[in-house]
Amino acid sequence: MLFIITFFLIFGWKINFILDISAIAATVLAVQYFYIYKPFAFLKKNTPTLALSLLVLYSIIIVLLTGITDLTPILRSGRALIMLIACFALFNLYKKQYKQPIQKICFHIYSSIIIHAVIMISMYSYAPLRLFIYSITNAADYANPNSPFLEGFRICGLTYGLSQTSLLQIFGLMLTPFLLNNVKEISKKIFIFISFPLILISSILGGRSGLFIYILLLPLYIILKLSISKFSKKNIFSFFKTISICLITFSIIYALAYNYLPTKFISSNLYKCQEIIRTFKLKSQALELLIPMYFLPNDLNTALFGKGNYGRTNAFYILSDVGWIRSIYAIGFIGLAFMVYPFIWGICSAFKQRNHLGEIAIAAIIIFISSILLNCKELALLTRNQWTIQAILLCILSANNCKESSEI
């Protein structure tokens, strides 16, 4: 049951403009949480939740003062706050049911991502299934209607993003080292080892951003891993074993893609991954399109407080996809500080606890930083699918931070 709840919190789709499976599940969990625990005591103990509460209040004030041209600032922050509270409720349920709740909830997150990977690959390979799922999720009304999406070269699965989904799938890859070292059942280890190449394939189907950010952050992962490991022959052997597994995995993925996936995967999706190399060389077309999108408001009031609008309405449209720029125009630097705080807190808390929590702390650091980096391309902070996983990680870090409390 908890696995089903976790899956739908992450991948629940929109039923219509108002109803949303993920939001409904989160609201029920949040209400259950406040029915059992004291809300104000909870806010005192958890500063990320306090920051999001202030962001909701701030967004309401700014939207009202600027003429209510866009409800997105309120809805975005409100949804993120409810989801964070819901994830605290969910993690408490895991703690009550399992002796190793962190390992179990992370395995369920990984399994959810694998199921979504299978859905994405199936949609890519079989057009009628793709059209059927899009008709259920109404993805065409929300996803970027570019030609690769419309023609089925890029797949968003049950989500509504492309680059966002590409990174979301990579989160599973970031959790893999922790799970391989902590899951005890041999059957689960075999499942993880066999299935994680599917994550990489599904990430490429969403776009190139996930793989680019993963490669970019790989040196940081290695540094953090070495910082918690004692230098020994065993650890050095383990490190080179991991590198070997990665190389073998890439070879397996290419072989599977060549033999079983449509030919367009190699001729289009894999071929376009060369853009990643050009990006590292600062010569990619994506960078050329992105650079002009960096600009700040001309007036100080907008820069500080925002216009209460994310720049995608008839009242106000901004010629930028960059998450930082759109957020500054919407909620200003003041609101942006509230929005970024949970991510900074998560990174700092995970870094402090890395010796105790080990690889899950490292995974948390990488996952939080990855969304901050993607926000340099598009609006990626507090995004519905990614944020659910990040909220769960915040709960894990908070639980370890507050051991003296019987419940969080």
Short mmCIF file of C-alpha atoms in Angstrom, two decimals:
data_model
loop_
_atom_site.label_atom_id
_atom_site.label_comp_id
_atom_site.label_asym_id
_atom_site.label_seq_id
_atom_site.Cartn_x
_atom_site.Cartn_y
_atom_site.Cartn_z
CA MET A 1 0.00 0.00 0.00
CA LEU A 2 2.77 2.46 0.91
CA PHE A 3 4.48 1.75 -2.41
CA ILE A 4 1.29 2.64 -4.31
CA ILE A 5 0.96 5.89 -2.34
CA THR A 6 4.62 6.74 -3.04
CA PHE A 7 4.20 6.05 -6.76
CA PHE A 8 1.14 8.28 -7.11
CA LEU A 9 2.68 11.06 -5.01
CA ILE A 10 5.54 11.16 -7.52
CA PHE A 11 3.77 10.32 -10.78
CA GLY A 12 0.10 11.12 -10.15
CA TRP A 13 -1.28 12.91 -13.21
CA LYS A 14 -3.87 15.62 -13.76
CA ILE A 15 -7.44 14.36 -14.14
CA ASN A 16 -8.56 17.79 -15.34
CA PHE A 17 -7.60 21.43 -14.75
CA ILE A 18 -8.71 21.22 -11.11
CA LEU A 19 -8.30 17.58 -10.00
CA ASP A 20 -4.82 16.07 -9.69
CA ILE A 21 -4.11 12.56 -8.35
CA SER A 22 -0.80 13.57 -6.77
CA ALA A 23 -2.27 16.66 -5.12
CA ILE A 24 -5.29 14.75 -3.81
CA ALA A 25 -3.08 12.07 -2.25
CA ALA A 26 -0.81 14.74 -0.74
CA THR A 27 -3.75 16.67 0.73
CA VAL A 28 -5.17 13.54 2.39
CA LEU A 29 -1.79 12.72 3.93
CA ALA A 30 -1.27 16.32 5.09
CA VAL A 31 -4.69 16.43 6.76
CA GLN A 32 -3.95 13.09 8.44
CA TYR A 33 -0.63 14.47 9.68
CA PHE A 34 -2.14 17.59 11.23
CA TYR A 35 -4.93 15.53 12.76
CA ILE A 36 -2.31 13.59 14.74
CA TYR A 37 0.40 16.21 15.37
CA LYS A 38 0.48 19.85 16.44
CA PRO A 39 0.99 22.12 13.39
CA PHE A 40 2.79 24.98 15.15
CA ALA A 41 5.17 22.70 17.02
CA PHE A 42 5.95 21.10 13.67
CA LEU A 43 6.82 24.46 12.08
CA LYS A 44 9.23 25.29 14.91
CA LYS A 45 11.12 22.03 14.38
CA ASN A 46 11.40 22.19 10.59
CA THR A 47 12.80 25.34 8.96
CA PRO A 48 12.25 24.20 5.31
CA THR A 49 8.53 23.92 6.10
CA LEU A 50 8.60 27.33 7.76
CA ALA A 51 10.34 28.80 4.68
CA LEU A 52 7.67 27.36 2.37
CA SER A 53 4.91 28.65 4.67
CA LEU A 54 6.42 32.12 4.43
CA LEU A 55 6.69 31.70 0.64
CA VAL A 56 2.97 30.90 0.43
CA LEU A 57 2.09 33.95 2.54
CA TYR A 58 4.49 36.15 0.56
CA SER A 59 3.11 34.89 -2.78
CA ILE A 60 -0.47 35.64 -1.71
CA ILE A 61 0.48 39.21 -0.75
CA ILE A 62 2.43 39.88 -3.98
CA VAL A 63 -0.28 38.42 -6.23
CA LEU A 64 -2.96 40.51 -4.51
CA LEU A 65 -0.91 43.72 -4.61
CA THR A 66 -0.06 43.30 -8.31
CA GLY A 67 -3.61 42.79 -9.52
CA ILE A 68 -4.04 38.99 -9.52
CA THR A 69 -2.72 38.45 -13.06
CA ASP A 70 -1.35 34.97 -12.31
CA LEU A 71 -2.23 32.49 -9.55
CA THR A 72 0.81 30.32 -10.30
CA PRO A 73 3.01 31.76 -7.49
CA ILE A 74 0.34 30.85 -4.91
CA LEU A 75 -0.51 27.45 -6.40
CA ARG A 76 3.14 26.47 -6.89
CA SER A 77 4.24 27.34 -3.37
CA GLY A 78 1.04 25.99 -1.80
CA ARG A 79 1.37 22.66 -3.56
CA ALA A 80 5.04 22.38 -2.51
CA LEU A 81 4.15 23.05 1.14
CA ILE A 82 1.33 20.49 1.15
CA MET A 83 3.60 17.92 -0.51
CA LEU A 84 6.34 18.43 2.07
CA ILE A 85 3.88 17.95 4.94
CA ALA A 86 2.45 14.90 3.15
CA CYS A 87 5.92 13.40 2.84
CA PHE A 88 6.46 13.80 6.59
CA ALA A 89 3.22 11.86 7.09
CA LEU A 90 4.34 9.25 4.57
CA PHE A 91 7.77 8.81 6.17
CA ASN A 92 6.16 8.39 9.59
CA LEU A 93 4.04 5.57 8.13
CA TYR A 94 7.21 3.93 6.80
CA LYS A 95 8.84 4.26 10.22
CA LYS A 96 5.88 2.54 11.86
CA GLN A 97 5.73 -0.31 9.35
CA TYR A 98 9.40 -1.05 8.60
CA LYS A 99 12.53 -1.54 10.71
CA GLN A 100 14.64 0.17 8.01
CA PRO A 101 12.33 2.93 6.72
CA ILE A 102 15.02 4.87 4.83
CA GLN A 103 16.12 1.84 2.82
CA LYS A 104 12.50 0.84 2.17
CA ILE A 105 11.21 4.23 1.03
CA CYS A 106 14.25 4.76 -1.22
CA PHE A 107 13.71 1.32 -2.77
CA HIS A 108 10.08 2.25 -3.41
CA ILE A 109 11.15 5.53 -5.03
CA TYR A 110 13.59 3.59 -7.21
CA SER A 111 10.93 1.01 -8.13
CA SER A 112 8.50 3.81 -9.03
CA ILE A 113 11.09 5.34 -11.33
CA ILE A 114 11.72 1.93 -12.94
CA ILE A 115 8.00 1.45 -13.60
CA HIS A 116 7.88 4.90 -15.13
CA ALA A 117 10.94 4.04 -17.23
CA VAL A 118 9.15 0.98 -18.60
CA ILE A 119 6.08 3.12 -19.37
CA MET A 120 8.22 5.69 -21.19
CA ILE A 121 10.09 3.09 -23.24
CA SER A 122 6.81 1.35 -24.13
CA MET A 123 5.28 4.67 -25.21
CA TYR A 124 8.35 5.37 -27.34
CA SER A 125 8.18 1.97 -29.03
CA TYR A 126 4.41 1.77 -29.53
CA ALA A 127 2.65 4.92 -30.78
CA PRO A 128 -0.96 3.85 -29.92
CA LEU A 129 0.04 3.39 -26.27
CA ARG A 130 1.72 6.82 -26.28
CA LEU A 131 -1.41 8.49 -27.65
CA PHE A 132 -3.63 6.59 -25.21
CA ILE A 133 -1.62 7.66 -22.14
CA TYR A 134 -1.42 11.26 -23.35
CA SER A 135 -5.19 11.24 -23.78
CA ILE A 136 -5.52 10.24 -20.11
CA THR A 137 -2.95 12.70 -18.72
CA ASN A 138 -3.78 15.52 -21.19
CA ALA A 139 -0.02 16.02 -21.59
CA ALA A 140 -0.43 17.96 -24.85
CA ASP A 141 -2.13 20.77 -22.89
CA TYR A 142 0.86 21.25 -20.56
CA ALA A 143 4.06 19.87 -22.13
CA ASN A 144 6.20 21.91 -24.51
CA PRO A 145 4.54 21.25 -27.91
CA ASN A 146 7.79 20.99 -29.88
CA SER A 147 8.08 18.67 -32.86
CA PRO A 148 10.16 15.96 -31.08
CA PHE A 149 7.39 15.66 -28.48
CA LEU A 150 4.58 15.64 -31.02
CA GLU A 151 6.37 13.08 -33.22
CA GLY A 152 7.22 10.79 -30.32
CA PHE A 153 11.00 11.31 -30.32
CA ARG A 154 10.83 12.72 -26.79
CA ILE A 155 8.59 11.16 -24.13
CA CYS A 156 7.30 12.64 -20.88
CA GLY A 157 5.49 9.52 -19.65
CA LEU A 158 3.01 10.33 -16.89
CA THR A 159 4.63 13.74 -16.28
CA TYR A 160 4.38 17.06 -18.09
CA GLY A 161 8.03 17.91 -18.66
CA LEU A 162 10.78 16.80 -21.00
CA SER A 163 14.08 18.00 -19.53
CA GLN A 164 12.37 17.83 -16.13
CA THR A 165 11.49 14.18 -16.72
CA SER A 166 14.97 13.45 -18.04
CA LEU A 167 16.44 14.61 -14.71
CA LEU A 168 13.68 12.98 -12.65
CA GLN A 169 14.58 9.57 -14.09
CA ILE A 170 18.26 10.17 -13.31
CA PHE A 171 17.30 10.52 -9.62
CA GLY A 172 16.91 6.73 -9.68
CA LEU A 173 20.47 6.38 -10.91
CA MET A 174 21.65 8.65 -8.09
CA LEU A 175 19.96 6.37 -5.53
CA THR A 176 21.43 3.17 -7.01
CA PRO A 177 24.77 3.08 -5.07
CA PHE A 178 22.95 3.50 -1.75
CA LEU A 179 20.48 0.74 -2.55
CA LEU A 180 23.07 -1.73 -3.85
CA ASN A 181 25.06 -1.32 -0.63
CA ASN A 182 22.11 -1.39 1.76
CA VAL A 183 19.48 -3.72 0.33
CA LYS A 184 20.05 -7.15 1.87
CA GLU A 185 17.83 -9.37 -0.28
CA ILE A 186 19.75 -10.89 -3.21
CA SER A 187 16.64 -10.77 -5.40
CA LYS A 188 16.36 -7.00 -4.92
CA LYS A 189 20.06 -6.51 -5.64
CA ILE A 190 19.66 -8.45 -8.89
CA PHE A 191 16.55 -6.39 -9.73
CA ILE A 192 18.45 -3.11 -9.19
CA PHE A 193 21.48 -4.26 -11.17
CA ILE A 194 19.41 -5.50 -14.10
CA SER A 195 16.93 -2.63 -14.18
CA PHE A 196 19.00 0.52 -13.73
CA PRO A 197 20.07 0.67 -17.42
CA LEU A 198 16.36 1.29 -18.14
CA ILE A 199 16.66 4.52 -16.14
CA LEU A 200 19.37 5.83 -18.43
CA ILE A 201 17.41 4.92 -21.56
CA SER A 202 14.24 6.60 -20.23
CA SER A 203 16.24 9.69 -19.25
CA ILE A 204 17.55 10.01 -22.81
CA LEU A 205 13.98 9.67 -24.11
CA GLY A 206 13.03 12.72 -22.02
CA GLY A 207 15.96 14.81 -23.21
CA ARG A 208 19.65 15.39 -22.66
CA SER A 209 19.52 17.47 -19.48
CA GLY A 210 19.44 14.54 -17.06
CA LEU A 211 22.51 12.84 -18.52
CA PHE A 212 24.36 16.15 -18.85
CA ILE A 213 23.78 17.06 -15.18
CA TYR A 214 24.65 13.52 -14.05
CA ILE A 215 28.00 13.66 -15.88
CA LEU A 216 28.61 17.19 -14.61
CA LEU A 217 28.04 16.15 -10.98
CA LEU A 218 29.86 12.81 -11.18
CA PRO A 219 33.20 14.31 -10.00
CA LEU A 220 31.40 15.83 -6.99
CA TYR A 221 29.89 12.44 -6.18
CA ILE A 222 33.33 10.82 -6.30
CA ILE A 223 34.80 13.52 -4.02
CA LEU A 224 31.97 13.14 -1.50
CA LYS A 225 32.24 9.36 -1.66
CA LEU A 226 35.96 9.50 -0.94
CA SER A 227 35.34 11.91 1.94
CA ILE A 228 33.34 9.27 3.84
CA SER A 229 35.43 6.25 2.83
CA LYS A 230 38.60 5.05 4.44
CA PHE A 231 41.45 4.56 2.00
CA SER A 232 42.00 0.82 1.73
CA LYS A 233 42.58 -1.78 -0.96
CA LYS A 234 38.98 -2.90 -0.56
CA ASN A 235 37.58 0.58 -1.18
CA ILE A 236 39.90 1.23 -4.12
CA PHE A 237 38.82 -2.09 -5.64
CA SER A 238 35.17 -1.18 -5.01
CA PHE A 239 35.66 2.18 -6.75
CA PHE A 240 37.16 0.63 -9.88
CA LYS A 241 34.48 -2.06 -9.81
CA THR A 242 31.84 0.68 -9.91
CA ILE A 243 33.55 2.35 -12.87
CA SER A 244 33.71 -1.00 -14.68
CA ILE A 245 30.01 -1.62 -14.03
CA CYS A 246 29.19 1.81 -15.49
CA LEU A 247 31.18 1.09 -18.66
CA ILE A 248 29.59 -2.34 -19.04
CA THR A 249 26.16 -0.77 -18.50
CA PHE A 250 26.67 1.75 -21.30
CA SER A 251 27.69 -1.12 -23.59
CA ILE A 252 24.58 -3.11 -22.60
CA ILE A 253 22.34 -0.09 -23.19
CA TYR A 254 23.78 0.42 -26.66
CA ALA A 255 23.33 -3.29 -27.46
CA LEU A 256 19.73 -3.32 -26.19
CA ALA A 257 18.92 -0.11 -28.05
CA TYR A 258 20.45 -1.43 -31.26
CA ASN A 259 18.60 -4.76 -31.15
CA TYR A 260 15.26 -4.01 -29.49
CA LEU A 261 14.38 -0.31 -29.62
CA PRO A 262 13.18 1.48 -32.75
CA THR A 263 16.04 2.55 -35.03
CA LYS A 264 15.18 6.20 -34.34
CA PHE A 265 16.63 5.81 -30.81
CA ILE A 266 20.17 5.49 -32.16
CA SER A 267 19.74 7.70 -35.22
CA SER A 268 18.00 10.49 -33.29
CA ASN A 269 18.07 10.25 -29.48
CA LEU A 270 21.58 8.86 -29.00
CA TYR A 271 22.92 10.91 -31.89
CA LYS A 272 21.62 14.13 -30.32
CA CYS A 273 23.42 13.25 -27.08
CA GLN A 274 26.49 14.59 -28.85
CA GLU A 275 25.07 17.97 -27.89
CA ILE A 276 26.23 17.17 -24.34
CA ILE A 277 29.86 17.11 -25.51
CA ARG A 278 29.38 20.39 -27.37
CA THR A 279 27.83 21.92 -24.24
CA PHE A 280 30.91 21.02 -22.18
CA LYS A 281 32.93 22.75 -24.90
CA LEU A 282 30.57 25.78 -24.63
CA LYS A 283 29.68 25.43 -28.31
CA SER A 284 26.17 23.97 -28.23
CA GLN A 285 23.07 25.40 -29.87
CA ALA A 286 21.23 25.14 -26.55
CA LEU A 287 23.73 27.54 -24.92
CA GLU A 288 23.39 29.98 -27.80
CA LEU A 289 19.63 30.05 -27.28
CA LEU A 290 19.93 30.23 -23.48
CA ILE A 291 22.40 33.10 -23.03
CA PRO A 292 20.03 35.86 -24.33
CA MET A 293 17.43 34.66 -21.81
CA TYR A 294 19.50 35.96 -18.90
CA PHE A 295 18.41 39.47 -17.96
CA LEU A 296 17.14 41.20 -14.83
CA PRO A 297 14.21 43.58 -14.29
CA ASN A 298 14.94 47.24 -14.98
CA ASP A 299 13.23 48.52 -11.82
CA LEU A 300 14.32 47.76 -8.27
CA ASN A 301 10.78 47.04 -7.00
CA THR A 302 10.28 44.17 -9.46
CA ALA A 303 13.76 42.80 -8.72
CA LEU A 304 13.15 42.79 -4.97
CA PHE A 305 9.44 41.91 -4.73
CA GLY A 306 8.40 40.56 -8.16
CA LYS A 307 5.36 41.18 -10.36
CA GLY A 308 3.31 38.25 -9.05
CA ASN A 309 3.44 36.64 -12.50
CA TYR A 310 5.67 33.86 -13.89
CA GLY A 311 5.52 35.36 -17.36
CA ARG A 312 3.26 32.91 -19.15
CA THR A 313 -0.04 34.82 -19.24
CA ASN A 314 -1.72 37.29 -21.58
CA ALA A 315 -1.17 40.00 -18.97
CA PHE A 316 2.59 39.46 -18.88
CA TYR A 317 4.92 37.33 -21.00
CA ILE A 318 8.63 37.11 -20.44
CA LEU A 319 11.02 36.02 -23.21
CA SER A 320 12.98 33.67 -20.98
CA ASP A 321 12.69 30.03 -19.95
CA VAL A 322 15.36 30.34 -17.24
CA GLY A 323 13.95 29.39 -13.84
CA TRP A 324 15.94 32.00 -11.93
CA ILE A 325 14.82 34.83 -14.21
CA ARG A 326 11.15 33.83 -14.25
CA SER A 327 11.17 33.44 -10.46
CA ILE A 328 12.74 36.88 -9.95
CA TYR A 329 10.06 38.47 -12.14
CA ALA A 330 7.34 36.53 -10.30
CA ILE A 331 8.35 36.76 -6.63
CA GLY A 332 11.55 38.84 -6.62
CA PHE A 333 14.76 38.09 -4.80
CA ILE A 334 12.88 38.02 -1.49
CA GLY A 335 10.50 35.29 -2.59
CA LEU A 336 13.34 33.48 -4.36
CA ALA A 337 15.23 33.29 -1.05
CA PHE A 338 12.27 31.48 0.55
CA MET A 339 12.05 29.13 -2.47
CA VAL A 340 15.75 28.21 -2.48
CA TYR A 341 16.07 27.80 1.29
CA PRO A 342 14.79 24.16 1.47
CA PHE A 343 17.35 23.15 -1.16
CA ILE A 344 20.23 24.91 0.60
CA TRP A 345 19.13 23.47 3.93
CA GLY A 346 18.96 20.01 2.39
CA ILE A 347 22.46 20.30 0.91
CA CYS A 348 24.00 21.62 4.15
CA SER A 349 22.18 19.12 6.36
CA ALA A 350 23.12 16.18 4.13
CA PHE A 351 26.76 17.33 4.05
CA LYS A 352 26.87 17.49 7.85
CA GLN A 353 25.29 14.05 8.16
CA ARG A 354 27.24 12.34 5.36
CA ASN A 355 29.44 10.33 7.74
CA HIS A 356 26.38 9.01 9.58
CA LEU A 357 23.92 8.55 6.70
CA GLY A 358 26.55 7.64 4.11
CA GLU A 359 25.51 7.30 0.48
CA ILE A 360 21.92 8.47 0.94
CA ALA A 361 23.30 11.81 2.16
CA ILE A 362 25.54 12.00 -0.92
CA ALA A 363 22.57 11.15 -3.16
CA ALA A 364 20.53 13.90 -1.47
CA ILE A 365 23.26 16.49 -2.07
CA ILE A 366 23.52 15.55 -5.75
CA ILE A 367 19.73 15.50 -6.22
CA PHE A 368 19.23 18.94 -4.64
CA ILE A 369 22.10 20.48 -6.63
CA SER A 370 20.84 18.92 -9.87
CA SER A 371 17.54 20.82 -9.67
CA ILE A 372 19.39 24.04 -8.85
CA LEU A 373 21.45 23.51 -12.02
CA LEU A 374 18.42 22.69 -14.17
CA ASN A 375 16.84 25.89 -12.90
CA CYS A 376 19.53 27.65 -14.94
CA LYS A 377 17.74 26.30 -18.04
CA GLU A 378 14.07 26.24 -17.01
CA LEU A 379 11.80 26.46 -13.98
CA ALA A 380 12.92 23.43 -11.94
CA LEU A 381 12.58 24.33 -8.25
CA LEU A 382 9.50 22.98 -6.46
CA THR A 383 8.45 21.15 -9.64
CA ARG A 384 5.70 18.62 -8.98
CA ASN A 385 7.49 15.31 -9.72
CA GLN A 386 11.04 16.17 -8.66
CA TRP A 387 9.93 17.98 -5.53
CA THR A 388 8.12 14.91 -4.16
CA ILE A 389 11.37 12.93 -4.09
CA GLN A 390 13.28 15.91 -2.69
CA ALA A 391 10.62 16.41 0.00
CA ILE A 392 11.04 12.77 1.07
CA LEU A 393 14.80 13.30 1.29
CA LEU A 394 14.21 16.40 3.45
CA CYS A 395 12.09 14.24 5.76
CA ILE A 396 14.90 11.69 6.05
CA LEU A 397 17.42 14.41 6.86
CA SER A 398 15.06 16.05 9.35
CA ALA A 399 14.38 12.73 11.09
CA ASN A 400 18.09 12.12 11.52
CA ASN A 401 18.57 15.72 12.67
CA CYS A 402 15.91 15.45 15.38
CA LYS A 403 16.56 12.07 16.99
CA GLU A 404 15.63 13.46 20.36
CA SER A 405 12.05 13.89 19.14
CA SER A 406 9.89 10.80 19.24
CA GLU A 407 8.07 11.89 16.07
CA ILE A 408 8.78 14.52 13.42
#
